[in-house]
Amino acid sequence: MYTEQLRALLAQHARLLVDANQLDEDSDLYQAGLTSLSTVNLMLAIEEHFDVEFLDRMLGRKTFGSIRALNEAIAELRGEPVPAVAPAHAVTAGQAVSPAHAVTAGQAVSPAHAVTPAQAVTPAQAGAQSPIQVQP
């Protein structure tokens, strides 16, 4: 949607350690060098460029964490439909999860990565060797 405009704003205001044109839409902008100060500078530049004002609930790392997240925030602020795109780390039915990404019982999961019981994949659905264990 606004990817190229955002890349230009990132290059001008974010003080990234890498070229903004080398980032894909899901690249972590904080790993690319975005700091709290540069986030404020970027936010002000985006607000001016797109004639929007970020809502209080949007003022966090999730909104400014990637170009895709910024695209979605701007679309929402402008009253435009937010593109439906599967998250980069979504797991679909039947897809195996590596042990490095497996979640054990009692392990905290951020709301962005939480799976509801309706979304859960049972070991039988994922295959007998899957580390996923779903308990009600």
PDB file of C-alpha atoms in Angstrom:
ATOM      1  CA  MET A   1       0.000   0.000   0.000  1.00  0.00           C
ATOM      2  CA  TYR A   2       2.356   2.674   1.298  1.00  0.00           C
ATOM      3  CA  THR A   3       5.560   0.657   1.303  1.00  0.00           C
ATOM      4  CA  GLU A   4       7.658   2.896  -0.933  1.00  0.00           C
ATOM      5  CA  GLN A   5       6.543   6.062   0.868  1.00  0.00           C
ATOM      6  CA  LEU A   6       7.372   4.413   4.190  1.00  0.00           C
ATOM      7  CA  ARG A   7      10.796   3.345   2.929  1.00  0.00           C
ATOM      8  CA  ALA A   8      11.545   6.969   2.021  1.00  0.00           C
ATOM      9  CA  LEU A   9      10.379   8.175   5.450  1.00  0.00           C
ATOM     10  CA  LEU A  10      12.423   5.453   7.160  1.00  0.00           C
ATOM     11  CA  ALA A  11      15.512   6.496   5.188  1.00  0.00           C
ATOM     12  CA  GLN A  12      15.016  10.167   6.145  1.00  0.00           C
ATOM     13  CA  HIS A  13      13.928   9.901   9.778  1.00  0.00           C
ATOM     14  CA  ALA A  14      14.632   6.487  11.314  1.00  0.00           C
ATOM     15  CA  ARG A  15      18.457   6.489  11.393  1.00  0.00           C
ATOM     16  CA  LEU A  16      18.528   2.776  10.588  1.00  0.00           C
ATOM     17  CA  LEU A  17      21.754   0.802  10.475  1.00  0.00           C
ATOM     18  CA  VAL A  18      20.737  -0.676   7.107  1.00  0.00           C
ATOM     19  CA  ASP A  19      19.374   0.735   3.870  1.00  0.00           C
ATOM     20  CA  ALA A  20      15.578   0.974   4.169  1.00  0.00           C
ATOM     21  CA  ASN A  21      15.284  -0.284   0.575  1.00  0.00           C
ATOM     22  CA  GLN A  22      16.901  -3.579   1.611  1.00  0.00           C
ATOM     23  CA  LEU A  23      14.182  -4.332   4.188  1.00  0.00           C
ATOM     24  CA  ASP A  24      11.204  -6.481   3.344  1.00  0.00           C
ATOM     25  CA  GLU A  25       7.764  -5.700   4.740  1.00  0.00           C
ATOM     26  CA  ASP A  26       8.199  -8.053   7.701  1.00  0.00           C
ATOM     27  CA  SER A  27      11.755  -7.076   8.675  1.00  0.00           C
ATOM     28  CA  ASP A  28      12.094  -6.087  12.327  1.00  0.00           C
ATOM     29  CA  LEU A  29      12.763  -2.358  12.260  1.00  0.00           C
ATOM     30  CA  TYR A  30      14.154  -2.430  15.796  1.00  0.00           C
ATOM     31  CA  GLN A  31      16.722  -5.047  14.789  1.00  0.00           C
ATOM     32  CA  ALA A  32      17.520  -2.777  11.837  1.00  0.00           C
ATOM     33  CA  GLY A  33      18.426   0.004  14.277  1.00  0.00           C
ATOM     34  CA  LEU A  34      15.185   1.828  15.098  1.00  0.00           C
ATOM     35  CA  THR A  35      15.444   3.401  18.571  1.00  0.00           C
ATOM     36  CA  SER A  36      12.871   5.025  20.821  1.00  0.00           C
ATOM     37  CA  LEU A  37      14.016   8.495  19.706  1.00  0.00           C
ATOM     38  CA  SER A  38      13.978   7.602  16.020  1.00  0.00           C
ATOM     39  CA  THR A  39      10.530   6.009  16.490  1.00  0.00           C
ATOM     40  CA  VAL A  40       9.212   9.382  17.679  1.00  0.00           C
ATOM     41  CA  ASN A  41      10.848  11.138  14.719  1.00  0.00           C
ATOM     42  CA  LEU A  42       9.382   8.553  12.345  1.00  0.00           C
ATOM     43  CA  MET A  43       5.934   8.826  13.926  1.00  0.00           C
ATOM     44  CA  LEU A  44       5.894  12.611  13.497  1.00  0.00           C
ATOM     45  CA  ALA A  45       7.052  12.312   9.880  1.00  0.00           C
ATOM     46  CA  ILE A  46       4.370   9.694   9.107  1.00  0.00           C
ATOM     47  CA  GLU A  47       1.654  11.797  10.747  1.00  0.00           C
ATOM     48  CA  GLU A  48       2.641  14.827   8.688  1.00  0.00           C
ATOM     49  CA  HIS A  49       3.134  12.939   5.422  1.00  0.00           C
ATOM     50  CA  PHE A  50      -0.132  10.969   5.570  1.00  0.00           C
ATOM     51  CA  ASP A  51      -2.143  13.608   7.486  1.00  0.00           C
ATOM     52  CA  VAL A  52      -3.034  11.148  10.250  1.00  0.00           C
ATOM     53  CA  GLU A  53      -2.647  11.028  14.029  1.00  0.00           C
ATOM     54  CA  PHE A  54      -1.674   7.795  15.735  1.00  0.00           C
ATOM     55  CA  LEU A  55      -4.123   6.647  18.394  1.00  0.00           C
ATOM     56  CA  ASP A  56      -2.775   6.106  21.904  1.00  0.00           C
ATOM     57  CA  ARG A  57      -3.262   2.336  21.568  1.00  0.00           C
ATOM     58  CA  MET A  58      -0.980   2.362  18.517  1.00  0.00           C
ATOM     59  CA  LEU A  59       1.979   3.941  20.274  1.00  0.00           C
ATOM     60  CA  GLY A  60       4.047   0.823  20.798  1.00  0.00           C
ATOM     61  CA  ARG A  61       6.647  -1.473  19.303  1.00  0.00           C
ATOM     62  CA  LYS A  62       4.022  -3.594  17.566  1.00  0.00           C
ATOM     63  CA  THR A  63       2.877  -0.687  15.378  1.00  0.00           C
ATOM     64  CA  PHE A  64       6.389   0.471  14.523  1.00  0.00           C
ATOM     65  CA  GLY A  65       8.006  -2.961  14.355  1.00  0.00           C
ATOM     66  CA  SER A  66       7.773  -3.484  10.595  1.00  0.00           C
ATOM     67  CA  ILE A  67       6.791  -1.820   7.355  1.00  0.00           C
ATOM     68  CA  ARG A  68       3.770  -4.134   7.171  1.00  0.00           C
ATOM     69  CA  ALA A  69       2.598  -3.045  10.633  1.00  0.00           C
ATOM     70  CA  LEU A  70       2.998   0.613   9.657  1.00  0.00           C
ATOM     71  CA  ASN A  71       1.063  -0.004   6.416  1.00  0.00           C
ATOM     72  CA  GLU A  72      -1.775  -1.553   8.412  1.00  0.00           C
ATOM     73  CA  ALA A  73      -1.804   1.271  10.970  1.00  0.00           C
ATOM     74  CA  ILE A  74      -1.932   3.962   8.282  1.00  0.00           C
ATOM     75  CA  ALA A  75      -4.711   2.130   6.417  1.00  0.00           C
ATOM     76  CA  GLU A  76      -6.713   1.893   9.645  1.00  0.00           C
ATOM     77  CA  LEU A  77      -6.179   5.594  10.443  1.00  0.00           C
ATOM     78  CA  ARG A  78      -7.276   6.572   6.946  1.00  0.00           C
ATOM     79  CA  GLY A  79     -10.389   4.393   7.169  1.00  0.00           C
ATOM     80  CA  GLU A  80      -9.176   2.062   4.439  1.00  0.00           C
ATOM     81  CA  PRO A  81      -9.471  -1.716   4.539  1.00  0.00           C
ATOM     82  CA  VAL A  82      -6.474  -3.362   6.149  1.00  0.00           C
ATOM     83  CA  PRO A  83      -5.041  -6.003   3.818  1.00  0.00           C
ATOM     84  CA  ALA A  84      -5.568  -9.537   5.102  1.00  0.00           C
ATOM     85  CA  VAL A  85      -2.133 -11.136   5.109  1.00  0.00           C
ATOM     86  CA  ALA A  86      -1.153 -14.203   7.085  1.00  0.00           C
ATOM     87  CA  PRO A  87       1.487 -13.455   9.712  1.00  0.00           C
ATOM     88  CA  ALA A  88       4.998 -14.509   8.760  1.00  0.00           C
ATOM     89  CA  HIS A  89       5.088 -17.115  11.520  1.00  0.00           C
ATOM     90  CA  ALA A  90       1.570 -18.517  11.184  1.00  0.00           C
ATOM     91  CA  VAL A  91       1.261 -22.286  11.480  1.00  0.00           C
ATOM     92  CA  THR A  92      -1.415 -23.971   9.430  1.00  0.00           C
ATOM     93  CA  ALA A  93      -3.075 -27.324  10.023  1.00  0.00           C
ATOM     94  CA  GLY A  94      -0.722 -30.153   9.199  1.00  0.00           C
ATOM     95  CA  GLN A  95       2.385 -27.954   9.264  1.00  0.00           C
ATOM     96  CA  ALA A  96       5.197 -29.200  11.496  1.00  0.00           C
ATOM     97  CA  VAL A  97       6.746 -26.926  14.120  1.00  0.00           C
ATOM     98  CA  SER A  98      10.463 -27.225  14.808  1.00  0.00           C
ATOM     99  CA  PRO A  99      11.494 -27.988  18.388  1.00  0.00           C
ATOM    100  CA  ALA A 100      13.077 -24.520  18.555  1.00  0.00           C
ATOM    101  CA  HIS A 101       9.640 -22.973  18.064  1.00  0.00           C
ATOM    102  CA  ALA A 102       7.631 -25.418  20.167  1.00  0.00           C
ATOM    103  CA  VAL A 103       5.816 -24.045  23.210  1.00  0.00           C
ATOM    104  CA  THR A 104       5.807 -26.110  26.356  1.00  0.00           C
ATOM    105  CA  ALA A 105       3.100 -26.243  29.022  1.00  0.00           C
ATOM    106  CA  GLY A 106       3.242 -23.210  31.280  1.00  0.00           C
ATOM    107  CA  GLN A 107       5.375 -21.189  28.868  1.00  0.00           C
ATOM    108  CA  ALA A 108       4.210 -17.607  28.347  1.00  0.00           C
ATOM    109  CA  VAL A 109       3.075 -16.657  24.849  1.00  0.00           C
ATOM    110  CA  SER A 110       2.503 -13.061  23.772  1.00  0.00           C
ATOM    111  CA  PRO A 111      -1.069 -12.222  22.688  1.00  0.00           C
ATOM    112  CA  ALA A 112       0.198 -11.724  19.135  1.00  0.00           C
ATOM    113  CA  HIS A 113       1.353 -15.357  19.044  1.00  0.00           C
ATOM    114  CA  ALA A 114      -1.393 -16.955  21.114  1.00  0.00           C
ATOM    115  CA  VAL A 115      -3.458 -19.790  19.647  1.00  0.00           C
ATOM    116  CA  THR A 116      -7.067 -20.242  20.632  1.00  0.00           C
ATOM    117  CA  PRO A 117      -8.450 -23.774  21.109  1.00  0.00           C
ATOM    118  CA  ALA A 118     -10.311 -23.424  17.793  1.00  0.00           C
ATOM    119  CA  GLN A 119      -6.999 -22.690  16.023  1.00  0.00           C
ATOM    120  CA  ALA A 120      -4.976 -25.412  17.719  1.00  0.00           C
ATOM    121  CA  VAL A 121      -3.533 -28.269  15.719  1.00  0.00           C
ATOM    122  CA  THR A 122      -3.586 -31.627  17.459  1.00  0.00           C
ATOM    123  CA  PRO A 123      -0.612 -33.997  17.162  1.00  0.00           C
ATOM    124  CA  ALA A 124      -2.752 -36.296  14.993  1.00  0.00           C
ATOM    125  CA  GLN A 125      -3.469 -33.411  12.587  1.00  0.00           C
ATOM    126  CA  ALA A 126       0.155 -32.327  12.463  1.00  0.00           C
ATOM    127  CA  GLY A 127       1.672 -35.800  12.213  1.00  0.00           C
ATOM    128  CA  ALA A 128       2.909 -38.312  14.750  1.00  0.00           C
ATOM    129  CA  GLN A 129       6.359 -36.733  15.148  1.00  0.00           C
ATOM    130  CA  SER A 130       5.094 -33.232  15.876  1.00  0.00           C
ATOM    131  CA  PRO A 131       6.162 -31.656  19.205  1.00  0.00           C
ATOM    132  CA  ILE A 132       2.762 -29.953  19.456  1.00  0.00           C
ATOM    133  CA  GLN A 133       0.622 -31.189  22.312  1.00  0.00           C
ATOM    134  CA  VAL A 134      -2.779 -29.601  22.761  1.00  0.00           C
ATOM    135  CA  GLN A 135      -4.520 -29.978  26.071  1.00  0.00           C
ATOM    136  CA  PRO A 136      -7.915 -28.418  26.874  1.00  0.00           C
TER     137      PRO A 136
END
